[in-house]
CSV table of C-alpha atoms and ligand atoms in Angstrom, one decimal:
chain,number,residue,atom,x,y,z
A,1408,UNK,CA,17.1,0.9,4.6
A,1409,UNK,CA,15.7,0.8,1.4
A,1410,UNK,CA,11.9,0.1,0.5
A,1411,UNK,CA,13.4,-2.7,-2.2
A,1412,UNK,CA,13.9,-4.1,0.9
A,1413,UNK,CA,10.3,-4.9,1.6
A,1414,UNK,CA,9.7,-5.1,-2.3
A,1415,UNK,CA,12.2,-8.4,-2.3
A,1416,UNK,CA,10.7,-9.5,1.0
A,1417,UNK,CA,6.5,-9.2,0.2
A,1418,UNK,CA,7.6,-9.8,-4.3
A,1419,UNK,CA,5.8,-7.1,-6.6
A,1420,UNK,CA,2.5,-8.2,-7.4
A,1421,UNK,CA,-0.4,-4.9,-7.2
A,1422,UNK,CA,-3.5,-6.1,-7.5
A,1423,UNK,CA,-5.4,-4.0,-9.4
A,1424,UNK,CA,-9.1,-3.2,-11.0
A,1425,UNK,CA,-11.0,-1.3,-13.9
A,1426,UNK,CA,-12.3,2.4,-13.2
A,1427,UNK,CA,-16.2,0.7,-14.7
A,1428,UNK,CA,-16.3,-2.1,-11.8
A,1429,UNK,CA,-19.0,-2.4,-9.5
A,1430,UNK,CA,-18.7,-1.5,-5.8
A,1431,UNK,CA,-19.4,-4.8,-4.7
A,1432,UNK,CA,-16.9,-6.9,-7.3
A,1433,UNK,CA,-14.5,-4.3,-6.0
A,1434,UNK,CA,-15.4,-5.3,-2.6
A,1435,UNK,CA,-15.2,-9.3,-3.8
A,1436,UNK,CA,-11.7,-8.7,-4.8
A,1437,UNK,CA,-10.4,-6.6,-2.3
A,1438,UNK,CA,-11.7,-10.2,0.2
A,1439,UNK,CA,-9.9,-12.5,-2.2
A,1440,UNK,CA,-6.8,-11.4,-2.2
A,1441,UNK,CA,-6.4,-10.3,1.1
A,1442,UNK,CA,-5.6,-6.3,0.6
A,1443,UNK,CA,-6.3,-2.7,2.1
A,1444,UNK,CA,-6.3,-1.2,-1.9
A,1445,UNK,CA,-6.0,-1.9,-5.4
A,1446,UNK,CA,-4.3,0.0,-8.4
A,1447,UNK,CA,-7.3,1.2,-10.3
A,1448,UNK,CA,-6.0,0.7,-14.1
A,1449,UNK,CA,-7.8,1.2,-17.8
A,1450,UNK,CA,-7.9,-0.6,-20.9
A,1451,UNK,CA,-4.1,0.6,-21.3
A,1452,UNK,CA,-3.2,-0.3,-18.4
A,1453,UNK,CA,-2.5,2.6,-17.2
A,1454,UNK,CA,-3.3,3.8,-13.0
A,1455,UNK,CA,-6.2,6.4,-13.5
A,1456,UNK,CA,-6.2,5.8,-9.4
A,1457,UNK,CA,-6.8,4.2,-5.8
A,1458,UNK,CA,-9.4,2.7,-4.2
A,1459,UNK,CA,-8.8,0.9,-1.0
A,1460,UNK,CA,-11.4,-0.1,1.9
A,1461,UNK,CA,-11.8,2.8,3.8
A,1462,UNK,CA,-13.4,4.6,0.0
A,1463,UNK,CA,-16.0,1.5,0.3
A,1464,UNK,CA,-17.0,2.2,3.9
A,1465,UNK,CA,-17.2,6.7,3.5
A,1466,UNK,CA,-19.8,5.5,0.2
A,1467,UNK,CA,-21.9,2.6,2.3
A,1468,UNK,CA,-22.3,6.0,5.2
A,1469,UNK,CA,-22.7,8.5,2.2
A,1470,UNK,CA,-25.1,6.0,0.2
A,1471,UNK,CA,-26.2,2.8,1.2
A,1472,UNK,CA,-27.4,2.0,-2.6
A,1473,UNK,CA,-23.3,2.1,-3.2
A,1474,UNK,CA,-22.4,-1.3,-3.8
A,1475,UNK,CA,-24.1,-1.2,-7.3
A,1476,UNK,CA,-21.5,2.5,-8.2
A,1477,UNK,CA,-18.1,2.3,-10.2
A,1478,UNK,CA,-15.3,2.0,-8.7
A,1479,UNK,CA,-14.5,5.6,-10.2
A,1480,UNK,CA,-17.2,7.2,-8.2
A,1481,UNK,CA,-15.4,6.5,-5.5
A,1482,UNK,CA,-11.9,6.1,-6.0
A,1483,UNK,CA,-9.2,8.3,-5.4
A,1484,UNK,CA,-7.4,10.1,-9.0
A,1485,UNK,CA,-4.7,12.0,-7.2
A,1486,UNK,CA,-2.0,8.0,-6.7
A,1487,UNK,CA,0.8,9.5,-4.5
A,1488,UNK,CA,4.1,7.4,-5.5
A,1489,UNK,CA,7.5,6.9,-3.7
A,1490,UNK,CA,10.1,5.4,-5.8
A,1491,UNK,CA,11.8,2.4,-5.8
A,1492,UNK,CA,15.2,3.9,-4.5
A,1493,UNK,CA,13.0,5.9,-1.0
A,1494,UNK,CA,14.0,5.0,2.1
A,1495,UNK,CA,11.8,3.3,4.3
A,1496,UNK,CA,11.8,5.5,7.1
A,1497,UNK,CA,10.7,8.7,4.3
A,1498,UNK,CA,7.5,6.1,3.4
A,1499,UNK,CA,6.7,6.3,6.6
A,1500,UNK,CA,6.4,9.4,7.0
A,1501,UNK,CA,4.6,9.8,3.5
A,1502,UNK,CA,2.7,7.8,4.9
A,1503,UNK,CA,1.9,9.6,7.9
A,1504,UNK,CA,1.4,13.1,6.7
A,1505,UNK,CA,-0.5,11.9,4.0
A,1506,UNK,CA,-2.7,9.7,5.7
A,1507,UNK,CA,-2.8,7.4,3.3
A,1508,UNK,CA,-1.5,3.1,4.1
A,1509,UNK,CA,-0.7,1.8,0.5
A,1510,UNK,CA,1.8,3.1,-1.8
A,1511,UNK,CA,2.6,2.4,-4.8
A,1512,UNK,CA,6.6,2.1,-5.9
A,1513,UNK,CA,8.0,3.3,-9.2
A,1514,UNK,CA,11.9,2.7,-10.7
A,1515,UNK,CA,13.4,4.7,-12.0
A,1516,UNK,CA,12.2,4.3,-15.6
A,1517,UNK,CA,8.9,4.7,-13.7
A,1518,UNK,CA,7.4,1.2,-14.2
A,1519,UNK,CA,5.2,0.0,-11.2
A,1520,UNK,CA,7.0,-2.5,-9.1
A,1521,UNK,CA,5.3,-2.9,-6.0
A,1522,UNK,CA,3.2,-1.2,-3.8
A,1523,UNK,CA,4.2,-1.2,0.3
A,1524,UNK,CA,1.1,-1.3,3.1
A,1525,UNK,CA,1.4,0.3,6.2
A,1526,UNK,CA,1.7,-3.3,7.4
A,1527,UNK,CA,4.0,-4.0,5.6
A,1528,UNK,CA,6.4,-1.1,7.3
A,1529,UNK,CA,5.5,-2.3,10.1
A,1530,UNK,CA,6.8,-5.7,9.9
A,1531,UNK,CA,9.9,-4.2,8.8
A,1532,UNK,CA,9.7,-2.3,11.4
A,1533,UNK,CA,9.1,-4.5,13.9
A,1534,UNK,CA,11.6,-7.1,12.5
A,1535,UNK,CA,14.3,-4.3,12.4
A,1536,UNK,CA,13.9,-4.2,16.8
A,1537,UNK,CA,13.9,-7.7,16.4
A,1538,UNK,CA,17.6,-7.9,14.9
A,1539,UNK,CA,19.2,-4.8,17.1
A,1540,UNK,CA,17.7,-6.1,20.5
A,1541,UNK,CA,18.8,-10.1,19.8
A,1542,UNK,CA,22.5,-8.3,18.9
A,1543,UNK,CA,22.3,-6.3,21.8
A,1544,UNK,CA,21.5,-9.1,24.5
A,1545,UNK,CA,24.2,-11.2,22.9
A,1546,UNK,CA,26.5,-8.1,23.8
A,1547,UNK,CA,25.7,-8.6,27.3
A,1548,UNK,CA,24.8,-12.1,27.1
A,1549,UNK,CA,28.4,-13.1,25.1
A,1550,UNK,CA,30.4,-9.1,26.4
A,1551,UNK,CA,31.3,-7.2,23.0
B,2516,LIG,P1,-5.8,4.1,2.7
B,2516,LIG,O1,-5.3,4.7,4.6
B,2516,LIG,O2,-4.6,3.6,2.3
B,2516,LIG,O3,-6.9,2.6,2.9
B,2516,LIG,O4,-6.7,5.6,2.4
B,2516,LIG,C1,-7.3,6.2,3.0
B,2516,LIG,C2,-8.0,7.3,1.6
B,2516,LIG,O5,-6.0,7.4,0.6
B,2516,LIG,C3,-8.6,6.4,0.4
B,2516,LIG,O6,-9.7,7.5,0.3
B,2516,LIG,C4,-7.6,6.4,-0.4
B,2516,LIG,O7,-8.7,6.0,-2.0
B,2516,LIG,C5,-6.6,7.5,-1.1
B,2516,LIG,N1,-5.4,6.7,-0.9
B,2516,LIG,C6,-4.8,5.6,-0.5
B,2516,LIG,N2,-3.4,5.5,-1.0
B,2516,LIG,C7,-3.5,5.6,-1.5
B,2516,LIG,C8,-2.2,7.0,-2.5
B,2516,LIG,N3,-1.1,6.1,-2.7
B,2516,LIG,N4,-2.2,7.5,-3.6
B,2516,LIG,C9,-3.2,8.7,-3.4
B,2516,LIG,N5,-4.2,8.2,-2.2
B,2516,LIG,C10,-4.3,6.9,-1.4
C-alpha cells in the first residue's frame, strides 16, 4: 500500500512554525493542532527543520528556562522526508531505523504534500489487518 492512501484519508495539511518563535509558543501550537511535530519554515516558506514534542522534553530536561528560547535552538535541521510513491512498509522501516515518528511527504516535483506520523501508519496497518480478518471470517463462515 502506498503512502498516498494514508494522505487521502487524513488530508494534506502540514502545520508549520517559524524558527524564531519561542518554545512556549511552539507548545501552544502543538496543543492547538493536536499534533506531535511541526515543520519549521523560514520567511520564504523553505523547510529549515522539524521540531517535535521530544525536542521540547529534551530541552526542558537540559535547561529548565528553555520555554523562552527559540524553536531554532531545539529543532532538527536535517529533515528526513519520503516520496509520495513510497510504500507504507518502507515508511515503517524508515521511522524505526531513524527513530523518528513524523515524516514529511514530498511529491515527484518536490512539493510538500503531507505529513505522516507513526500513529497514521499504525492505524493504516490495523485497518488492513481488520480487513484481512474480516475476509477470512467471511470465507470460513460462508465458504470460498
Ligand atoms: P519524534 O519521534 O518524531 O517525536 O522525533 C524524535 C526526534 O527526531 C526529534 O529530535 C525530532 O526533531 C526528530 N525528527 C522527527 N521527525 C523527523 C524527520 N522527519 N526528519 C528528521 N528528524 C526528525
